[in-house]
Structures are given as C-alpha cells and as structure tokens.
Coordinates of C-alpha atoms and ligand atoms in Angstrom, one line a residue:
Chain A
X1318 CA -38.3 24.5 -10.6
X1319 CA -38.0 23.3 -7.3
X1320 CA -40.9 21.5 -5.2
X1321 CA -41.2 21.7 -1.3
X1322 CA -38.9 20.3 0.9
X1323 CA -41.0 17.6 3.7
X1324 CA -40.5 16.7 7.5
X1325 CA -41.4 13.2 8.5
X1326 CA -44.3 13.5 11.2
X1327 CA -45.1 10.4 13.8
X1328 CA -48.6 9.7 13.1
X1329 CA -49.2 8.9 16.8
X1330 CA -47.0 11.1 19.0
X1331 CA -47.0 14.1 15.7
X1332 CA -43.2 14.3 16.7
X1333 CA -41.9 15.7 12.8
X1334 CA -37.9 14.7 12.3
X1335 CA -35.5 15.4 9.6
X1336 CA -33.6 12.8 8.0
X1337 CA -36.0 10.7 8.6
X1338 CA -36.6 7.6 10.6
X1339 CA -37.4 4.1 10.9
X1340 CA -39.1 4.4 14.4
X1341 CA -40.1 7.3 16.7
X1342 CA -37.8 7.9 19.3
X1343 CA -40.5 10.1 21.4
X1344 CA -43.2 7.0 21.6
X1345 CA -41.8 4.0 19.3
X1346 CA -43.8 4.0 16.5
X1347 CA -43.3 3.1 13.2
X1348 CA -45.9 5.0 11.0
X1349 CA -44.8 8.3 9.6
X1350 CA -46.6 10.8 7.5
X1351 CA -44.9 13.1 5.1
X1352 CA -45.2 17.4 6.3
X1353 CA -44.4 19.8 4.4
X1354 CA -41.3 21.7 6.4
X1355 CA -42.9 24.8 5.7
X1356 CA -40.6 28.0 5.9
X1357 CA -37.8 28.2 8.3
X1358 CA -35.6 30.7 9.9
X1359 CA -31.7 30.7 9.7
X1360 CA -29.6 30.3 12.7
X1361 CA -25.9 30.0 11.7
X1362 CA -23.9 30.5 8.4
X1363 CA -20.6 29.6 7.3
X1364 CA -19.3 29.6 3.6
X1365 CA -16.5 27.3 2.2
X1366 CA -14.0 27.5 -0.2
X1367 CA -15.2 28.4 -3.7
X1368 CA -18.1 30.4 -2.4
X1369 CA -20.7 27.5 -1.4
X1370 CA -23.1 28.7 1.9
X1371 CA -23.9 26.4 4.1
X1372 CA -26.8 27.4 6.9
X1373 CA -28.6 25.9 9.5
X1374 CA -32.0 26.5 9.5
X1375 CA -35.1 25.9 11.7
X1376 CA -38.2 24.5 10.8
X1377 CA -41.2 23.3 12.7
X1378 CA -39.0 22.9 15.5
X1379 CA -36.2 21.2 13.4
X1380 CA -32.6 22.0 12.8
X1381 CA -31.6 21.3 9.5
X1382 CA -28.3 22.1 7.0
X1383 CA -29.0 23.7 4.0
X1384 CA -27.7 25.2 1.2
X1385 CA -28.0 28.8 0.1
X1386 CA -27.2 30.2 -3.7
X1387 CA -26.6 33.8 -2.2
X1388 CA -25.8 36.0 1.2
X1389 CA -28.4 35.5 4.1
X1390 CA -27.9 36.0 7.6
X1391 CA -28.7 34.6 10.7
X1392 CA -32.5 35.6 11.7
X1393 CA -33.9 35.6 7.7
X1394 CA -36.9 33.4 7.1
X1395 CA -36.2 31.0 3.9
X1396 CA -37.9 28.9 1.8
X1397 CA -36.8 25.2 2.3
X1398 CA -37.0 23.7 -1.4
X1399 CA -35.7 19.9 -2.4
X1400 CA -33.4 20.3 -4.8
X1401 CA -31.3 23.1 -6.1
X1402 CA -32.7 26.3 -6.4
X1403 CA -32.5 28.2 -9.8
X1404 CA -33.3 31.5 -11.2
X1405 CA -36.9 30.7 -10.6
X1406 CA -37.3 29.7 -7.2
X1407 CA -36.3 32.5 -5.4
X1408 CA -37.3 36.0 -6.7
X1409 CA -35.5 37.8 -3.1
X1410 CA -32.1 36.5 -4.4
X1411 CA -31.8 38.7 -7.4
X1412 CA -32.6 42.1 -4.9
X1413 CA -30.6 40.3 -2.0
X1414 CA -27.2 39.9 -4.3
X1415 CA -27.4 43.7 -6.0
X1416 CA -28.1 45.3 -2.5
X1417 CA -25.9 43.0 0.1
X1418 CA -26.8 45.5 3.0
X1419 CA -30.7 44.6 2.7
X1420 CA -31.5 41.4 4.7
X1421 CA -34.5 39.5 3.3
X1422 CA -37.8 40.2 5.6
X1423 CA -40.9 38.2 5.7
X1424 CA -42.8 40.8 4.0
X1425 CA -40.3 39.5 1.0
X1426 CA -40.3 36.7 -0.7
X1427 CA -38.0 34.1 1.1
X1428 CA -35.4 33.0 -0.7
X1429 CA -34.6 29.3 -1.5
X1430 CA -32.2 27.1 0.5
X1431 CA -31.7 23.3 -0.5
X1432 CA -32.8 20.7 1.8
X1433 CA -30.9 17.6 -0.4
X1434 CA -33.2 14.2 0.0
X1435 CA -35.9 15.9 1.4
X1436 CA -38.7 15.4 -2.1
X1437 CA -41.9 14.1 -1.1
X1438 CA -41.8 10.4 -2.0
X1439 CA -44.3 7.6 -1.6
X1440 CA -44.2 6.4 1.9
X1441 CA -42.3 3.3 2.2
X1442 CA -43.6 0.0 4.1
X1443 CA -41.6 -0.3 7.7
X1444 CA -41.3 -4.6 6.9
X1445 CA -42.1 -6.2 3.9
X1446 CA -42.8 -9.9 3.1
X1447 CA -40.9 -12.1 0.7
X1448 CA -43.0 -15.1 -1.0
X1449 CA -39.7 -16.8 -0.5
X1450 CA -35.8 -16.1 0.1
X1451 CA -33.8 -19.0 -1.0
X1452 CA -31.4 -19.9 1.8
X1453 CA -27.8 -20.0 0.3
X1454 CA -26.2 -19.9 3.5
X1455 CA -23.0 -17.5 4.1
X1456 CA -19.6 -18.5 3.7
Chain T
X693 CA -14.2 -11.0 39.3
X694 CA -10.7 -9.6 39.2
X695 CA -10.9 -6.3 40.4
X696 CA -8.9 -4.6 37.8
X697 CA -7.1 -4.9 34.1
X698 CA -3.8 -3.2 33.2
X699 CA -3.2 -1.7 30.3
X700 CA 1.1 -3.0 29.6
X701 CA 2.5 -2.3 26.7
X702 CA 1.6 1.0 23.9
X703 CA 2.8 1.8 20.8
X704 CA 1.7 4.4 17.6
X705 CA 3.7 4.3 13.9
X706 CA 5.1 7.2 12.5
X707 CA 1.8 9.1 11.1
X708 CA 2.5 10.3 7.9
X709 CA 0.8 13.0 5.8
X710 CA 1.5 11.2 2.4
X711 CA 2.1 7.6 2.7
X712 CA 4.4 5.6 0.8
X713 CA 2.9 3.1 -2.1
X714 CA 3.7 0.1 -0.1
X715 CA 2.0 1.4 2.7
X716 CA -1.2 -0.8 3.7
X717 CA -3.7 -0.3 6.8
X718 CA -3.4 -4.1 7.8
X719 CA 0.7 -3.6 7.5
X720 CA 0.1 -0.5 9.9
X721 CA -2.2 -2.4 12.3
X722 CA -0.1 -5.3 12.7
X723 CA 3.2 -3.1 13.0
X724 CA 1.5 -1.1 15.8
X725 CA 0.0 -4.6 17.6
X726 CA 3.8 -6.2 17.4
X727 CA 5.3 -2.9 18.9
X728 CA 2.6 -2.5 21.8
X729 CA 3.3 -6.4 22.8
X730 CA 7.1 -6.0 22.6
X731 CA 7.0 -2.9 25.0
X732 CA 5.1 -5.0 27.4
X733 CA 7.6 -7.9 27.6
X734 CA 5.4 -10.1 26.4
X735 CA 5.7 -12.7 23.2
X736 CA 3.3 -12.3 20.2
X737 CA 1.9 -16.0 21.2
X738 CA 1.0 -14.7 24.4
X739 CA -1.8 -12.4 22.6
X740 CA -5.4 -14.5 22.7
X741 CA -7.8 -12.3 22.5
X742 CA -7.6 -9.1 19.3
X743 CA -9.9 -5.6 19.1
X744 CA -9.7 -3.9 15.7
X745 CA -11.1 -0.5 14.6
X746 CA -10.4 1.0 11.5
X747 CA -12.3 2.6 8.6
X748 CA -10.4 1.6 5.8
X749 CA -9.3 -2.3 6.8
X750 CA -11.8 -3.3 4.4
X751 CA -12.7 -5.9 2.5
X752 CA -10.5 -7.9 5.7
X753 CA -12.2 -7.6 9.4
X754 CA -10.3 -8.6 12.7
X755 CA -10.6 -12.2 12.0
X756 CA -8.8 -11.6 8.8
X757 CA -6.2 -9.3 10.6
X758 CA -5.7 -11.8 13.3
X759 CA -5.5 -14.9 10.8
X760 CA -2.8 -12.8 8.4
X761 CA -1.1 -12.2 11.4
X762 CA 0.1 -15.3 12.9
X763 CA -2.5 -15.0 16.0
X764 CA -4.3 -17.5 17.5
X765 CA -6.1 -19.3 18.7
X766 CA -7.8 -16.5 20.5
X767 CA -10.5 -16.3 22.9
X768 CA -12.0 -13.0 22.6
X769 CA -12.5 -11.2 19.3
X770 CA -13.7 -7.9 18.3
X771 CA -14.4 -5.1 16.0
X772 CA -15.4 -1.4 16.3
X773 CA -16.6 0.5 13.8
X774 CA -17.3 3.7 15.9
X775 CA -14.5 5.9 14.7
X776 CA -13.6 9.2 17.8
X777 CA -15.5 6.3 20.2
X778 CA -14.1 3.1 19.1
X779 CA -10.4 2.6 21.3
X780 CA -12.7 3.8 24.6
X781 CA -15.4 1.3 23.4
X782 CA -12.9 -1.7 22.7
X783 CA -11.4 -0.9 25.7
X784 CA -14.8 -1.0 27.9
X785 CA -15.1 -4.4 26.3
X786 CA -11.7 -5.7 26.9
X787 CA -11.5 -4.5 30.4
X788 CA -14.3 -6.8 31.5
X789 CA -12.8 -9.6 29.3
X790 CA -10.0 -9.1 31.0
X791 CA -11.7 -8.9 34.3
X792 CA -13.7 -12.3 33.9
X793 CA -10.9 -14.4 32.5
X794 CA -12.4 -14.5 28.9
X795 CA -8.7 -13.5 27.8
X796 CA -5.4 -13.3 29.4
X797 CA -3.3 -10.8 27.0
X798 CA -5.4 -8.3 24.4
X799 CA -4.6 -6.3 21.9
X800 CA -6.6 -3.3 20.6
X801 CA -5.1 -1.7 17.4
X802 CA -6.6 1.2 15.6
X803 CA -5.4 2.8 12.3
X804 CA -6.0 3.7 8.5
X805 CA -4.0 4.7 5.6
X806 CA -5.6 7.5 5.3
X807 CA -4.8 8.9 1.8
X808 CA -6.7 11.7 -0.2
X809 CA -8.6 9.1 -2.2
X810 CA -9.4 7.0 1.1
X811 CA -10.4 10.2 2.7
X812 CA -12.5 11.4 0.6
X813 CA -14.5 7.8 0.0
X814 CA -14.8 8.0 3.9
X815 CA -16.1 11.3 4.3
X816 CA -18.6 11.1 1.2
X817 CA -20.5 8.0 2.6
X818 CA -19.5 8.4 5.9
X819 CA -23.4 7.1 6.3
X820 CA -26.6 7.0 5.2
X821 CA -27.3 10.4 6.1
X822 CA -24.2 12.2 4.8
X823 CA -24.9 10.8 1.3
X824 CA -28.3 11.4 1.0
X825 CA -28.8 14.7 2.8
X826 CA -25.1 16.6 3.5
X827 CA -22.9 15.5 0.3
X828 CA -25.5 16.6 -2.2
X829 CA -25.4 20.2 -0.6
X830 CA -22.6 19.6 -1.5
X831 CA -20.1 19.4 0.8
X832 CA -17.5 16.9 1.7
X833 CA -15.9 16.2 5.2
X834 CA -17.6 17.7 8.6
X835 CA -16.0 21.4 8.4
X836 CA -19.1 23.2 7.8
X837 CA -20.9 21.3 10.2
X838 CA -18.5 22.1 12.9
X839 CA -18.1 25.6 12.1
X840 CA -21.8 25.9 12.9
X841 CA -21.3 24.2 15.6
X842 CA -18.5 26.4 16.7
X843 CA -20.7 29.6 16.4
X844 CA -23.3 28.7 18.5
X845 CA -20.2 27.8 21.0
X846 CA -19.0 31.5 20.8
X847 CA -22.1 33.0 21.3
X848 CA -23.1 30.3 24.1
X849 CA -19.7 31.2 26.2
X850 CA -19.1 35.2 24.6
X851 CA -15.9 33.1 23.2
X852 CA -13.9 35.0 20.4
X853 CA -11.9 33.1 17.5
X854 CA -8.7 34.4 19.6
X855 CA -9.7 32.2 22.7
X856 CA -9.8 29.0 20.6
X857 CA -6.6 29.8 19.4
X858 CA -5.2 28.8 23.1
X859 CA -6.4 25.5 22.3
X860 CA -4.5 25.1 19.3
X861 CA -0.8 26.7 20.3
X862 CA -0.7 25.3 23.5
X863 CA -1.8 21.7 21.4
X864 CA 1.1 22.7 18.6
X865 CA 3.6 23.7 21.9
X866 CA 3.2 20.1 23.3
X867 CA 3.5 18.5 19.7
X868 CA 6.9 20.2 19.4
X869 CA 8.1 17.7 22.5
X870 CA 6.5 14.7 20.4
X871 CA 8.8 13.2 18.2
X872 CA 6.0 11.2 16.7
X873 CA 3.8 14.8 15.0
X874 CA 3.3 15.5 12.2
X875 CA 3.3 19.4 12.7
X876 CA 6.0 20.6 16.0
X877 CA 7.1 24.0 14.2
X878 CA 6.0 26.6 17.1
X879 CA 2.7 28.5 16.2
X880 CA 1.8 32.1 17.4
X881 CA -1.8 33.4 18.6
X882 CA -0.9 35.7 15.1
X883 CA 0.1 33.1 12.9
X884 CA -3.4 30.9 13.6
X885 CA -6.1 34.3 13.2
X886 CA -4.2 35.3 10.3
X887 CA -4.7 31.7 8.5
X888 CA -6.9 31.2 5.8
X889 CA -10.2 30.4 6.6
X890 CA -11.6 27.2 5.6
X891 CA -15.4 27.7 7.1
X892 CA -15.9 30.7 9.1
X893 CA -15.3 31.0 11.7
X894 CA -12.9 27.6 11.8
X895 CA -9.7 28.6 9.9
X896 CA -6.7 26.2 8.6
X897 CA -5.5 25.1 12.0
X898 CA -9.0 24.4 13.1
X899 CA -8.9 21.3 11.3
X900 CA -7.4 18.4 11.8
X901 CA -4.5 16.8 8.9
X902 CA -5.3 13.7 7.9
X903 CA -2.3 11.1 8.6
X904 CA -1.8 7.2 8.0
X905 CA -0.8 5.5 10.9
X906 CA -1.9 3.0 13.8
X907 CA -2.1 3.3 17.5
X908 CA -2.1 -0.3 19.9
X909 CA -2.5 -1.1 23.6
X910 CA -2.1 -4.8 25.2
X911 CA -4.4 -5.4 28.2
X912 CA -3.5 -8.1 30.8
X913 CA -4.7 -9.2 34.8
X914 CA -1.8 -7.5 36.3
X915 CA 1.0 -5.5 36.5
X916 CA 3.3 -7.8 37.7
X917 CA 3.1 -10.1 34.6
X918 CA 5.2 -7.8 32.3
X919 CA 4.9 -3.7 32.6
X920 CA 7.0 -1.9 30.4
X921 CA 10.1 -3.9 29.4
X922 CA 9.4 -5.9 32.6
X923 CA 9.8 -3.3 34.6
X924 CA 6.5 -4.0 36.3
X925 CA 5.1 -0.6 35.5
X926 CA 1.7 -0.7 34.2
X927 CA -1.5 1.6 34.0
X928 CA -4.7 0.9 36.0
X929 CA -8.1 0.9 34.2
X930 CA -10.2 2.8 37.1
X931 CA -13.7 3.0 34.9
X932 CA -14.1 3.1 31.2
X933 CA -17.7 4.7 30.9
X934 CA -19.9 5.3 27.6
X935 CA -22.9 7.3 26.6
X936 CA -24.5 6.9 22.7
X937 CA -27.0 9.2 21.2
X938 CA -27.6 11.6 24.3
X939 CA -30.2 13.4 22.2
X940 CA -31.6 13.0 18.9
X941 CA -29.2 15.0 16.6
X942 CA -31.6 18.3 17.9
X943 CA -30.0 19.6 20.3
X944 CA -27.0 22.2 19.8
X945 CA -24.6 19.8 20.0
X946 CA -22.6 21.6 22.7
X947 CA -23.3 19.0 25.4
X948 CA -21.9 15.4 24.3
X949 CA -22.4 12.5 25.9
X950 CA -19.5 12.5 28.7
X951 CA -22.4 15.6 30.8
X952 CA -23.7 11.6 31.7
X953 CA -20.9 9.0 31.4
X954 CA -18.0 11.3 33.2
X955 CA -19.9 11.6 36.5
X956 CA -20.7 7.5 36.5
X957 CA -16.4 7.5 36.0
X958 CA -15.9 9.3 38.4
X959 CA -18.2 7.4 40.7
X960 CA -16.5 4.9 39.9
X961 CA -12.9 5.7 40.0
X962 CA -13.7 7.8 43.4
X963 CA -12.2 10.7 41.7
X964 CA -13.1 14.0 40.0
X965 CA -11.7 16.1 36.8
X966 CA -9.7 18.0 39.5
X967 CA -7.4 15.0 40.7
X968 CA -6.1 14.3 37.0
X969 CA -2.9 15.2 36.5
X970 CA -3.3 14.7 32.6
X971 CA -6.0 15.0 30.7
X972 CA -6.6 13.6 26.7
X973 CA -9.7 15.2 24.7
X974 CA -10.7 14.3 21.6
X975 CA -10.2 17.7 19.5
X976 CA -11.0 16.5 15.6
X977 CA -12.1 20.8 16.5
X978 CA -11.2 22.9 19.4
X979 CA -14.8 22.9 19.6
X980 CA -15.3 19.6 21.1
X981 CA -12.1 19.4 22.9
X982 CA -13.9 22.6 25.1
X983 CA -17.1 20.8 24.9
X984 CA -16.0 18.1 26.5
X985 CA -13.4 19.8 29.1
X986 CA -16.6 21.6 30.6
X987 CA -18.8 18.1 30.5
X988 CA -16.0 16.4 32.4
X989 CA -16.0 19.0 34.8
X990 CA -12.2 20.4 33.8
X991 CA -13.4 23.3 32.9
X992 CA -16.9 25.5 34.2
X993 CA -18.5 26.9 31.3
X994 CA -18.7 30.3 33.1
X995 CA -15.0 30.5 33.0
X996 CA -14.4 29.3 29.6
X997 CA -12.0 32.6 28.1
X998 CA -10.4 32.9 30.9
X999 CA -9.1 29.4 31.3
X1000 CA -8.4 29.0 27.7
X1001 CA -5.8 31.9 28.4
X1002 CA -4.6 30.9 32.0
X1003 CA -4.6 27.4 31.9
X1004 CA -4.8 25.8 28.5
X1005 CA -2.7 28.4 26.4
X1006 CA -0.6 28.5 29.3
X1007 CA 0.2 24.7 29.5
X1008 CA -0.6 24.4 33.3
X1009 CA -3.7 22.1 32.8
X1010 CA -1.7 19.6 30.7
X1011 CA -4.2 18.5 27.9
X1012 CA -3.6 17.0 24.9
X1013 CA 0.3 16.6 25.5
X1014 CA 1.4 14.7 22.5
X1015 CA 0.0 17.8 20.4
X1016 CA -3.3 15.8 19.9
X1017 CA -5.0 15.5 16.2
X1018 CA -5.0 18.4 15.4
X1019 CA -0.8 19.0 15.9
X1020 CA 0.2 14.8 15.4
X1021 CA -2.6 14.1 12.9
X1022 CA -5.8 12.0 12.4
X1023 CA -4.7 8.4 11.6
X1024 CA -8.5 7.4 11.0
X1025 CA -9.5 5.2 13.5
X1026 CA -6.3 5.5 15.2
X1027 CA -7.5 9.5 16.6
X1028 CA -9.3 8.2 19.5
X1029 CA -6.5 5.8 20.8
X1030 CA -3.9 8.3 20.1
X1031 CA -5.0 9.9 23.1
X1032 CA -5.1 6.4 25.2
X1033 CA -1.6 5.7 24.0
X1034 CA -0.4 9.1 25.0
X1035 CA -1.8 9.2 28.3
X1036 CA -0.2 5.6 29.1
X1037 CA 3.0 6.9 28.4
X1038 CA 2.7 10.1 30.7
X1039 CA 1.3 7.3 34.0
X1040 CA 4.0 5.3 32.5
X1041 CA 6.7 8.2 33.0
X1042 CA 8.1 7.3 29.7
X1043 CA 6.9 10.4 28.4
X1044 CA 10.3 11.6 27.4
X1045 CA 10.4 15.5 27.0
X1046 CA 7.1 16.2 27.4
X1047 CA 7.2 14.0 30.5
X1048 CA 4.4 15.8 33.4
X1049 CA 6.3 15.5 36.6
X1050 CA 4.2 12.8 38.9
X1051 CA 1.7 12.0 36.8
X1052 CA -0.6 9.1 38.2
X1053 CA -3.8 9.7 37.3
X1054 CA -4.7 10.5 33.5
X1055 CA -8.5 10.5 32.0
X1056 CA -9.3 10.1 28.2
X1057 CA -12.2 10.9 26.5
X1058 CA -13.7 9.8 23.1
X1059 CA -16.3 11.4 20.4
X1060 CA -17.2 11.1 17.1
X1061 CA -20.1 9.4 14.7
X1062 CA -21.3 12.7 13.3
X1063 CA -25.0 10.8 12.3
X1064 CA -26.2 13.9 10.5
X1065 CA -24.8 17.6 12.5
X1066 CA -22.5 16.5 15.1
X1067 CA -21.0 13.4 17.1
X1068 CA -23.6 10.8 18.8
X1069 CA -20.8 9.1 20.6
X1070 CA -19.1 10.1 23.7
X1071 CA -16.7 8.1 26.3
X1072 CA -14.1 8.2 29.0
X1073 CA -11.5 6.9 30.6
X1074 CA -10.0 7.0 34.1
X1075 CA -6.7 5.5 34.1
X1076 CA -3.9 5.3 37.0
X1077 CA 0.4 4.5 36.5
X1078 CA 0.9 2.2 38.9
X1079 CA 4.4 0.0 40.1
Ligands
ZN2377 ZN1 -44.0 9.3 18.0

C-alpha cells in the first residue's frame, strides 16, 4: 500500500518545491517542513514504449512528473502516492480501464500516480558537525 | 584589453552510430584538437591554454587530456561539465582569456564515445534528480519529458505535429550536403508523421541518434596570425552571452534562457536576429530549436506555423545547415559545438555544398542541463567571417 506523496515547504517564506531543496530560492532560507502534496490535477500525458504513462501533474502550485498504471487525461484530479501504486491504492482504476470513455471526476475516487522519492522522511540537518575529519590531504 | 578574439581553425570526427572497439573519448578529443590546430596553420606547441567538455572522459579530466597529449605548459585550463551549454560556456571563458593575454592559442574540444552502455549510464544518473525522482518512474533518457514539453508548445502556438516536421526535413535536407551526418537520405513531410511514435506526440525523428565523435575550435588574438591554412580568414567573436536557471524548473519551460542573454548579444554585437545570415540552434527536439528561434527574436511566436512552412521547411532562413543533431547526431558533449563548428565553416566560406552565399554573420545558441523537466542552461553566440 502506498503512503502520501510530500512537498517541501519554506518554513519562512511557505514557498512548497518539488525535488526538494537545500535553500529557498524565493527568500534564502534553509529550514523546510515536510507538506503533504495533496491531490493534484493532470496537465499533459504521453506514454512510451511498452505501455508506461508518464503525466505531469499539478499540485499546490507545483508541476511534477508522474507515473500512471492506467489511461487518464489531461484535466483528471489524481492522487499523488510515493511509491508504486497497486491494486489497492486506487479503486477508480479498475472502472477507468473497463470503461476507457469515462474520465475520472472528483466525485470518484482519484486514482494513483507515482511521485518516485517523494516518502515523508525525517528532515535532514542543512550542516552538520564532525568531532574531527582527519586531514589526509589530496593527491 | 584587446578588443576581439578569433576563432582560426575547426574541426569534427566522423560521428559514428556504433563505434569501433578501439574507439576511446580521449582518442576522439585529441584527434579533433590536432585537426582544429592544423586547419588554423598553427603547430600543436603553439597551443597554451586547453577547454574540455565531455561526459564520458572520465576517470581523466583536461589536465589528464592535456598531459596524455603532449601539451604544455599551458596557461589557461579548463573544464565544462554543462553538456547543450558547455562549447558557448568555454568559449565565453576563452574569449576573455584570449582578450586579456592569459593565453595566446586555445583549444576547446568536446566529445564522447557515446555507446548504448555509455548512454544509458549517462542518462540514468544524469543527476541527482533524475535518479531519485525520474528513473524510478521509470524512465530512461529525457523523451517523455520533452514530449510534455512539446504539448504544451502546440497548444501554446495552435502548432500541429505536421509543422514540426519542417523542422526536421529541412534539418535532414541540409544534412544531405554534409558529408560528416550520420543520416543524409532525403525525408518526406509523410515519411516523419507516419514514423513510429516514441512518446506522443514526439515520434522517431523527433529524437536525436546518439553518435561518438568530437568537435574542436582554436581561439587566438587575431586573424592575421594564421586563418584557415594561412589564408588569413578567421571568424570574429562579437558577444558570447549566458543565462543559467532563468526560473526554478516551474515554469513551462517554453521560454529558455536566451528571452535574457540574446538581447545583451545583441547589444553587444550592435546587431539583431534579422542581420544573421546563418543561424545554429540547439535542437536535442524540434521543440527547443523553436523555443529558442522565437527567444532570439528569429522567429515571433505569433507566426510560428507559418514560418515553419515558409521559411524553415523551405530552407530560406538557413538554420541548422549541417543537418544539426538531430540529422548528424549527438556526439555527447560534442552537440553544442557541433553547431559552433558548423557555423565557422559557413563565415569561413569553406562550407562546401551547403555553402550560404555571403555569409558574414552567424549566431549560435546553446541549451541543455535538464535539472528535473527541462534545460536550465541557455547561451549564444554572435560570430562574424572576417579577412
Ligand atoms: Zn522561502
């Protein structure tokens, strides 16, 4: 089962990016706080060889590239989820696939696009202190 | 302050789809550098300051190159990792190098044995981004990316899969006058819609074949030093201008960089798009060749289908005349001086069949560093043949 895909948010500006980043480039700072992306809305979609979808999708403001297991269409809301979605994540895909004419509408639930390396994960120092780097030099 | 460095001497290997075994990027680099310098007249101990940019040189960097080379000592040094942006950036370096006496004779080479097993390593940790968020989708190489990209393009400008194909015929019509492509067989409007698909709406010859090969220019104070063969014929550097990370990666990625670094170039040149005789885009997709056409100015955005037909498809606005990457190939780092190379030879007027009548002032643009949806890098080039 797939967990929420998360934004990065600038704890003093509230700018939100995706990948994130080291430093805000709206006011410079350095402390983020982990959003969840919430749903999102899909702008393009292309599909490559062997049948993979890829789609960009909008989210709090954010444009990101996802991955879809079945048909959507520009204009569907989605789910953003962080890893792979599978038969449980997305219960719109099963009705989506067997009638291909039907888009998915809020009042359904969205279905599931992948958002890879977007897992919530403990929020990393900016700098961190070593006790003590032995200087070997370079060659 | 000399007022102005020369670009002397050019040279590009034979790209090749499949290279042979022996085939090495530091053999390809150096082959190109020798050429470049011997079609300027000049010895290979005349050469004190080297520019490298390639993706697959590896564990070696330009100090390596230069060392394995027989160069030296030199007096200016560099390296540029910046892929579609890395010949215009060298060459914004090396200009003022030139300028300021720092070095007398340069050399900036570009290139990569680019095999399937090179490409693929390149493409799969292209950076940080592209491993942890784009090659677990999971897709490999910048194709779905750009044919995104190249939606929001058709339904920005009402542009139709047919219009691009202009781009791309015209491209493959000028390759077939280049010797040096890798694909000259003449291509039809027909022939390019009916190709497979690779990502809608960006089909086979949307995409760019991946070659191994170099590309080298040698930069000096003045044209009367060497020129081709002695000849004294030499191309001008008029303004080399750059513009990184125009936006954060969210924006649509229609508008690069050159919307700000072509109007400083042509400040500075004291010219405009409509004075160049020839013009050299960077077209990894037909895309961002039309992208940057309208940011130089080439092109108004407004008019975009109809001068795809009338004046791109037609040849009269000569662009891309060696066939560009996607008829001659991507050589790795070598794609963005292919186009600097090219566009010497045409102010040079050694241009052979593909030779534009008069030519004397060329502009070439560079793009690339996709960070996570398209290119962060963007620069250009106004150059001038003078005698
Ligand atoms: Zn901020």
């Amino acid at each position: 089962m797939s967990g929420p895909a998360f934004f990065q948010r600038c704890t003093s500006c509230s700018a939100v990016s995706f990948p994130p980043r080291l430093a805000c480039r709206a006011c410079g700072g350095a402390a983020f706080e982990q959003i969840e992306a919430g749903p999102g809305v899909v702008e393009e979609v292309t599909e490559l060889p062997g049948g993979l979808r890829i789609a960009s999708v909008r989210a709090r403001g954010v444009l990101v590239v996802c991955s879809t297991p079945s048909a959507v269409e520009a204009g569907a809301s989605v789910a953003l989820v962080d890893s792979p979605p599978g038969p449980g994540d997305s219960p719109a895909a099963a009705a989506v696939a067997s009638a291909p004419d039907t888009a998915p509408t809020a009042s359904m639930t969205a279905q599931a696009v992948h958002l890879p390396g977007s897992a919530r994960a403990e929020p990393a120092a900016l700098f961190t202190t070593t006790a003590h780097i032995e200087n070997e030099g370079t060659p | 302050m000399l007022d102005s460095a020369y670009i002397v001497g050019a040279a590009e290997t034979p790209y090749t789809r499949h290279p042979e075994p022996g085939v090495s990027t530091s053999g390809l680099l150096v082959q190109a550098a020798r050429e470049a310098v011997a079609t300027a007249g000049l010895r290979w101990s005349d050469v004190d300051g080297l520019g490298v940019s390639s993706f697959t040189l590896g564990p070696d960097h330009a100090v390596d190159l230069a060392w394995r080379a027989g160069l030296g000592p030199l007096s200016w040094l560099m390296e540029d990792t910046n892929g579609g942006a890395s010949a215009l950036n060298m060459l914004q370096h090396a200009e003022l190098a030139i300028r300021s006496g720092q070095a007398s004779t340069i050399v900036l080479v570009s290139g990569d044995r680019m095999d399937a097993a090179a490409f693929r390593m390149l493409v799969e940790h292209y950076n940080r981004a592209t491993e942890e968020h784009l090659a677990p989708l999971p897709i490999t190489g910048p194709n779905a990316l750009f044919a995104l990209l190249t939606q929001r393009q058709m339904t920005a400008l009402g542009l139709s899969r047919r219009d691009y194909g202009h781009i791309i015929t015209a491209q493959r019509e000028w390759a077939g006058l280049n010797p040096g492509a890798v694909y000259r067989a003449p291509l039809s409007l027909e022939e390019y819609l009916d190709a497979p698909l690779v990502a809608p709406p960006l089909g086979r010859y949307d995409c760019v074949p991946p070659v191994s090969g170099a590309d080298a220019i040698v930069l000096t104070a003045g044209p009367a030093t060497a020129g081709i063969g002695g000849s004294g014929r030499a191309v001008r550097v008029l303004a080399v201008e750059t513009t990184i990370g125009i936006d954060d990666q969210d924006a649509d990625g229609l508008t690069t960089g050159l919307v700000q670094a072509a109007p400083r170039a042509w400040e500075r040149s004291g010219l405009g798009a409509s004075d160049m005789d020839v013009l050299s885009v960077y077209d990894d997709y037909p895309a961002m060749a039309l992208a940057q056409l309208i940011d130089l100015g080439a092109i108004a955005a407004e008019d975009a289908q109809r001068d795809l037909a009338e004046r791109i498809g037609t040849r009269r606005l000569p662009v891309n005349t060696a066939g560009g990457q996607l008829s001659a190939g991507q050589a790795g780092a070598a794609a963005g001086m292919h186009g600097v190379v090219e566009t010497y030879r045409q102010l040079a007027g050694i241009a052979g069949e593909r030779q534009v009548a008069d030519a004397r002032f060329g502009v070439v643009t560079g793009y690339g560093m996709v960070l996570y949806r398209y290119g962060a890098c963007a620069n250009v080039a106004v150059l001038e043949g003078v005698r």
